[in-house]
mmCIF file of C-alpha atoms in Angstrom:
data_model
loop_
_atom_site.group_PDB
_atom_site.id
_atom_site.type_symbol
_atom_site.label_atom_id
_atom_site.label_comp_id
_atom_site.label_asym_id
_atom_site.label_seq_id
_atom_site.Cartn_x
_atom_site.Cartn_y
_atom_site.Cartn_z
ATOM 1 C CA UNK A 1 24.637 85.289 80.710
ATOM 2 C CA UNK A 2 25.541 85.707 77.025
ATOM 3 C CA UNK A 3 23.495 83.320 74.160
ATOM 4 C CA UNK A 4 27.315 81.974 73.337
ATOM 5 C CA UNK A 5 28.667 81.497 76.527
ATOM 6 C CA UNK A 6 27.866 77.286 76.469
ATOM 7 C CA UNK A 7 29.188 77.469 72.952
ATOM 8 C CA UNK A 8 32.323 78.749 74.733
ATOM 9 C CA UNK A 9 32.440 76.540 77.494
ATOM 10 C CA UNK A 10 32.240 73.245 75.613
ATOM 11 C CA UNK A 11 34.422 74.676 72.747
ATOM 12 C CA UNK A 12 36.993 75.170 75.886
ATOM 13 C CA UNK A 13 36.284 71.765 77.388
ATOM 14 C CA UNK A 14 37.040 69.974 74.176
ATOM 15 C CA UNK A 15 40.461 71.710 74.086
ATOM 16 C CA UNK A 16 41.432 70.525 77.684
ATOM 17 C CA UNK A 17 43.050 67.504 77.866
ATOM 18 C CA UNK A 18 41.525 64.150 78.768
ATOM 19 C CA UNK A 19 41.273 62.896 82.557
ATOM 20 C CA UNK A 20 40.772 59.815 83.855
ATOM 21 C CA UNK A 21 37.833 58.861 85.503
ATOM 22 C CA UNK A 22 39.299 57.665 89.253
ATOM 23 C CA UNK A 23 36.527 55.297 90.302
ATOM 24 C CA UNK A 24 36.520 54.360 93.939
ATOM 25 C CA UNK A 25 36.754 50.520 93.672
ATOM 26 C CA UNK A 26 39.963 50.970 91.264
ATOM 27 C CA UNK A 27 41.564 47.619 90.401
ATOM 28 C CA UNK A 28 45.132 48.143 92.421
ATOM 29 C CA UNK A 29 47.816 46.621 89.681
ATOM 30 C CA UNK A 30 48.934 42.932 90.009
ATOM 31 C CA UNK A 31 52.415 42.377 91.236
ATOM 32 C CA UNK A 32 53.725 38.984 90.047
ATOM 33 C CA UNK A 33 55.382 36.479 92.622
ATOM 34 C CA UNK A 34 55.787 33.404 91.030
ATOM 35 C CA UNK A 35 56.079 32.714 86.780
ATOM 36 C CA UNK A 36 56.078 29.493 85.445
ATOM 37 C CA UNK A 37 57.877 29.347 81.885
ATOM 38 C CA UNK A 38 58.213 26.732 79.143
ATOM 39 C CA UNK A 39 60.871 26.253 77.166
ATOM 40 C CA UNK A 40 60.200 29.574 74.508
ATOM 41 C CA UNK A 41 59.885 32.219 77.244
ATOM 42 C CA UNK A 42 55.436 32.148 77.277
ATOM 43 C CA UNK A 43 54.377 32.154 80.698
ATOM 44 C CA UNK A 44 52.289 29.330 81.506
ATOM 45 C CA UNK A 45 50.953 29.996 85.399
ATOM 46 C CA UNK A 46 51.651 32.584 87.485
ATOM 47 C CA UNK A 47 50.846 33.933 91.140
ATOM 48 C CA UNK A 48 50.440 37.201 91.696
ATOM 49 C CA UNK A 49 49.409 39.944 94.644
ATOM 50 C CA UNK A 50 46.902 42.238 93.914
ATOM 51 C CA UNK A 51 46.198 44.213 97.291
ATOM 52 C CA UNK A 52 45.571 41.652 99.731
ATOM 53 C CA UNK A 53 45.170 38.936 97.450
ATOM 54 C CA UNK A 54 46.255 36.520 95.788
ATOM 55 C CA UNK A 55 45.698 35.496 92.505
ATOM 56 C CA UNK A 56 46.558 32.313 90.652
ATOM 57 C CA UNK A 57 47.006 33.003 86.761
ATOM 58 C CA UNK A 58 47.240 30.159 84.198
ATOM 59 C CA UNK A 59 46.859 30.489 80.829
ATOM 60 C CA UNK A 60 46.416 33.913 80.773
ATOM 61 C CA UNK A 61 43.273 33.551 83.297
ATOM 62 C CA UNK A 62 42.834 34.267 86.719
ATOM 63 C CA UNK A 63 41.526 30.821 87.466
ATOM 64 C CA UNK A 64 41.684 31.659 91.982
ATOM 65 C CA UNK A 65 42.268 33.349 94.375
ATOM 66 C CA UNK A 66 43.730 33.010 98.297
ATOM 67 C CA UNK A 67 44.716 34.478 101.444
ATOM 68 C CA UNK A 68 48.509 32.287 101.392
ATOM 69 C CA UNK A 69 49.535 31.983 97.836
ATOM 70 C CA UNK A 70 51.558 28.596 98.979
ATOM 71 C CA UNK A 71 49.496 25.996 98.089
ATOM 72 C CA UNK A 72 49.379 27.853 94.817
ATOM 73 C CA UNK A 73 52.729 27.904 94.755
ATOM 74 C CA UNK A 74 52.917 23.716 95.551
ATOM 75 C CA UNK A 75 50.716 23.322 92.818
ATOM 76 C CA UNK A 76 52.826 24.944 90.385
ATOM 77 C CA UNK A 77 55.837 23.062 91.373
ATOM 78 C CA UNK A 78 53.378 19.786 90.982
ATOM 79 C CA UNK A 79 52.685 21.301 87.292
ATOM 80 C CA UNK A 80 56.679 21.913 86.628
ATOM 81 C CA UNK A 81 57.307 18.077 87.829
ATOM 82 C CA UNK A 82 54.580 17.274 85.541
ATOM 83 C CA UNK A 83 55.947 19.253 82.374
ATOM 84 C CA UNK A 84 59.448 17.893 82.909
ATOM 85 C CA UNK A 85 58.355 14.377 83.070
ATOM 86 C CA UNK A 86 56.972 14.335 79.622
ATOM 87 C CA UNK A 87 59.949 15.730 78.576
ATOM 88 C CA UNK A 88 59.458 19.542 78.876
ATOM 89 C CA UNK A 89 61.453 22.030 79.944
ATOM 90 C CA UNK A 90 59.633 24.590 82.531
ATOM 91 C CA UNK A 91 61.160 27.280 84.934
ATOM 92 C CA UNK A 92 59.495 28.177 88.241
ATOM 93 C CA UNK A 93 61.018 31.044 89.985
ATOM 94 C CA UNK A 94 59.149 33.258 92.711
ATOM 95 C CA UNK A 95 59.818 36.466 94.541
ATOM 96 C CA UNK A 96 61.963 36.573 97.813
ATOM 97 C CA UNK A 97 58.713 37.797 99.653
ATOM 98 C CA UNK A 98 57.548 34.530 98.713
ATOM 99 C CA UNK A 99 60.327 32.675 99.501
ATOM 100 C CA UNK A 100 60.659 34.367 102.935
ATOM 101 C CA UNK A 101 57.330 33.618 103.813
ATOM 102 C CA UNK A 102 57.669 29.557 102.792
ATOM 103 C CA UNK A 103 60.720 29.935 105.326
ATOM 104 C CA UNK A 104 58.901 31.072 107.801
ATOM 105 C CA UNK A 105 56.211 28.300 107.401
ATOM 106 C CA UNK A 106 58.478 25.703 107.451
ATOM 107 C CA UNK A 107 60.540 27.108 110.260
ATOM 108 C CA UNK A 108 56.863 26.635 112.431
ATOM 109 C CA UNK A 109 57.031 22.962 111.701
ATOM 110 C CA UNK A 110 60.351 22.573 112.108
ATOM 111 C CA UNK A 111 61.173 21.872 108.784
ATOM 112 C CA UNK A 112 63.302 23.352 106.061
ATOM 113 C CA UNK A 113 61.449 25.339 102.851
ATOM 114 C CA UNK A 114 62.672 22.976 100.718
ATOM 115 C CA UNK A 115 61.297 20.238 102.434
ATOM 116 C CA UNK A 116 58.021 21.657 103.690
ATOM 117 C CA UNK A 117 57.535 22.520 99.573
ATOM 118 C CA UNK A 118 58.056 19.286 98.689
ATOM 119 C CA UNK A 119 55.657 17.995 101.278
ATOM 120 C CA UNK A 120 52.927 20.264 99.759
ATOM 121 C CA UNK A 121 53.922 19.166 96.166
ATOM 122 C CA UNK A 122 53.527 15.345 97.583
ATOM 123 C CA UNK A 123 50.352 15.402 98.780
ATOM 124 C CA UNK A 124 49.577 17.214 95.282
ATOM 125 C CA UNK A 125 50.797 13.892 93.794
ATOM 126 C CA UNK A 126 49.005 12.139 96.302
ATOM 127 C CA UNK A 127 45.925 13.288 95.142
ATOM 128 C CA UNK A 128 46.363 12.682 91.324
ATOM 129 C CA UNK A 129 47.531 9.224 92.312
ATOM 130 C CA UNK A 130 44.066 8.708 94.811
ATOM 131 C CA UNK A 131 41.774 9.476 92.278
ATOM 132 C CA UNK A 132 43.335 6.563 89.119
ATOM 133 C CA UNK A 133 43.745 4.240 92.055
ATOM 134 C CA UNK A 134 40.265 4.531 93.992
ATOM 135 C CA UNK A 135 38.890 3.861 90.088
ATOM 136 C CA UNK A 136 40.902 1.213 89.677
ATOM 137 C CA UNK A 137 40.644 -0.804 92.787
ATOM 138 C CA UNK A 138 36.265 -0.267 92.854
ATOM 139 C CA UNK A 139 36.549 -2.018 89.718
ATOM 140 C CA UNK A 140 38.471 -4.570 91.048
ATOM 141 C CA UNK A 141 36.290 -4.706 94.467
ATOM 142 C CA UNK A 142 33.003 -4.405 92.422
ATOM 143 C CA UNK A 143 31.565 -8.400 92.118
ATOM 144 C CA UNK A 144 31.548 -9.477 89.061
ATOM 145 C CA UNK A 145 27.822 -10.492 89.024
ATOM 146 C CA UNK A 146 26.341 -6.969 89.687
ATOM 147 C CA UNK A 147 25.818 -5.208 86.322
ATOM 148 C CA UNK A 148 27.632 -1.415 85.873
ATOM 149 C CA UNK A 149 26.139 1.582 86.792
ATOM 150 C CA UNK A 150 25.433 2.278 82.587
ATOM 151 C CA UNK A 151 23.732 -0.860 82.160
ATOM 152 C CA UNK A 152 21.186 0.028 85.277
ATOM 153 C CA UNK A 153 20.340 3.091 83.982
ATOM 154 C CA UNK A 154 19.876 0.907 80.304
ATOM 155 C CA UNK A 155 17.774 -1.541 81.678
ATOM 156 C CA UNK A 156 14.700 0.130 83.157
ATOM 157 C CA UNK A 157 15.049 2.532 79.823
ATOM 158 C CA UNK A 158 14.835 -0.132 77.735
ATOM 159 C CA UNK A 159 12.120 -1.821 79.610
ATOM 160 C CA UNK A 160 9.623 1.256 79.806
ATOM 161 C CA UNK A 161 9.262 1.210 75.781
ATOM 162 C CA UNK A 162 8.416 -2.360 75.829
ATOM 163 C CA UNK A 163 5.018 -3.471 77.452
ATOM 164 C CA UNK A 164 6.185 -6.351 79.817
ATOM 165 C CA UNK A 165 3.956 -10.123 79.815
#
């Protein structure tokens, strides 16, 4: 073997061109299923397949993931409700593998996709409605005599720094 013949063999590898590097856990490409839109065209949410699963997007970040992207899918129609009641305009449209597999969910309860949707979107509403109400009526159960939960904490505080008679 010749003194030159590395000099050679890189001088040749630098002239190849560029491969990738195929790793074995290779992130498969995400296919997107359902977009949410406002009003200028920026995507807001979206639900995509990557492999097996799926992925909830919004924002730009993957925020979950799922085996059955339909309660993703509720809670993105809960979100377009939402925009459009304050007055925004959002589009939600989804793929007809999506579609076809809400109609075969609501065809096992006997229902149609549009109502078996809007049954998952109600109980998202359901939900956002539980949690302001259960506040509101503990506040209104709570007697009026028993102090807050801040000012028992306050107490005892206040108490330690103050030698008691």
């Amino acid at each position: 073997m010749s003194k030159q013949s590395k000099a050679k063999r890189d001088k040749r590898k630098k002239l190849q061109p560029k491969r990738p590097i195929n790793r074995l856990n290779a992130q498969q490409p995400v296919q997107n299923h359902a977009v949410l839109t406002n009003e200028e065209g920026q995507v807001v949410a979206a639900i995509g397949l990557q492999g097996t699963e799926w992925l909830l997007a919004i924002g730009g970040q993957t925020m979950g993931n799922a085996d059955n992207p339909v309660p993703m899918l509720a809670m993105l129609k809960h979100l377009s409700n939402v925009q459009e009641k304050e007055g925004r305009r959002v589009t939600l449209e989804y793929s007809t593998q999506l579609q076809q597999l809400i109609d075969d969910l609501a065809a096992d309860e006997g229902k149609t996709a549009d109502e078996y949707l809007s049954q998952l979107v109600s109980e998202f509403e359901g939900v956002e409605g539980e949690e302001g109400d259960d506040a509101d009526t503990a506040a209104e159960d709570a007697p009026a005599a028993e102090p807050a939960a801040e000012d028992v904490e306050a107490t005892p505080a206040a108490s330690d720094d103050k030698p008691q008679a």
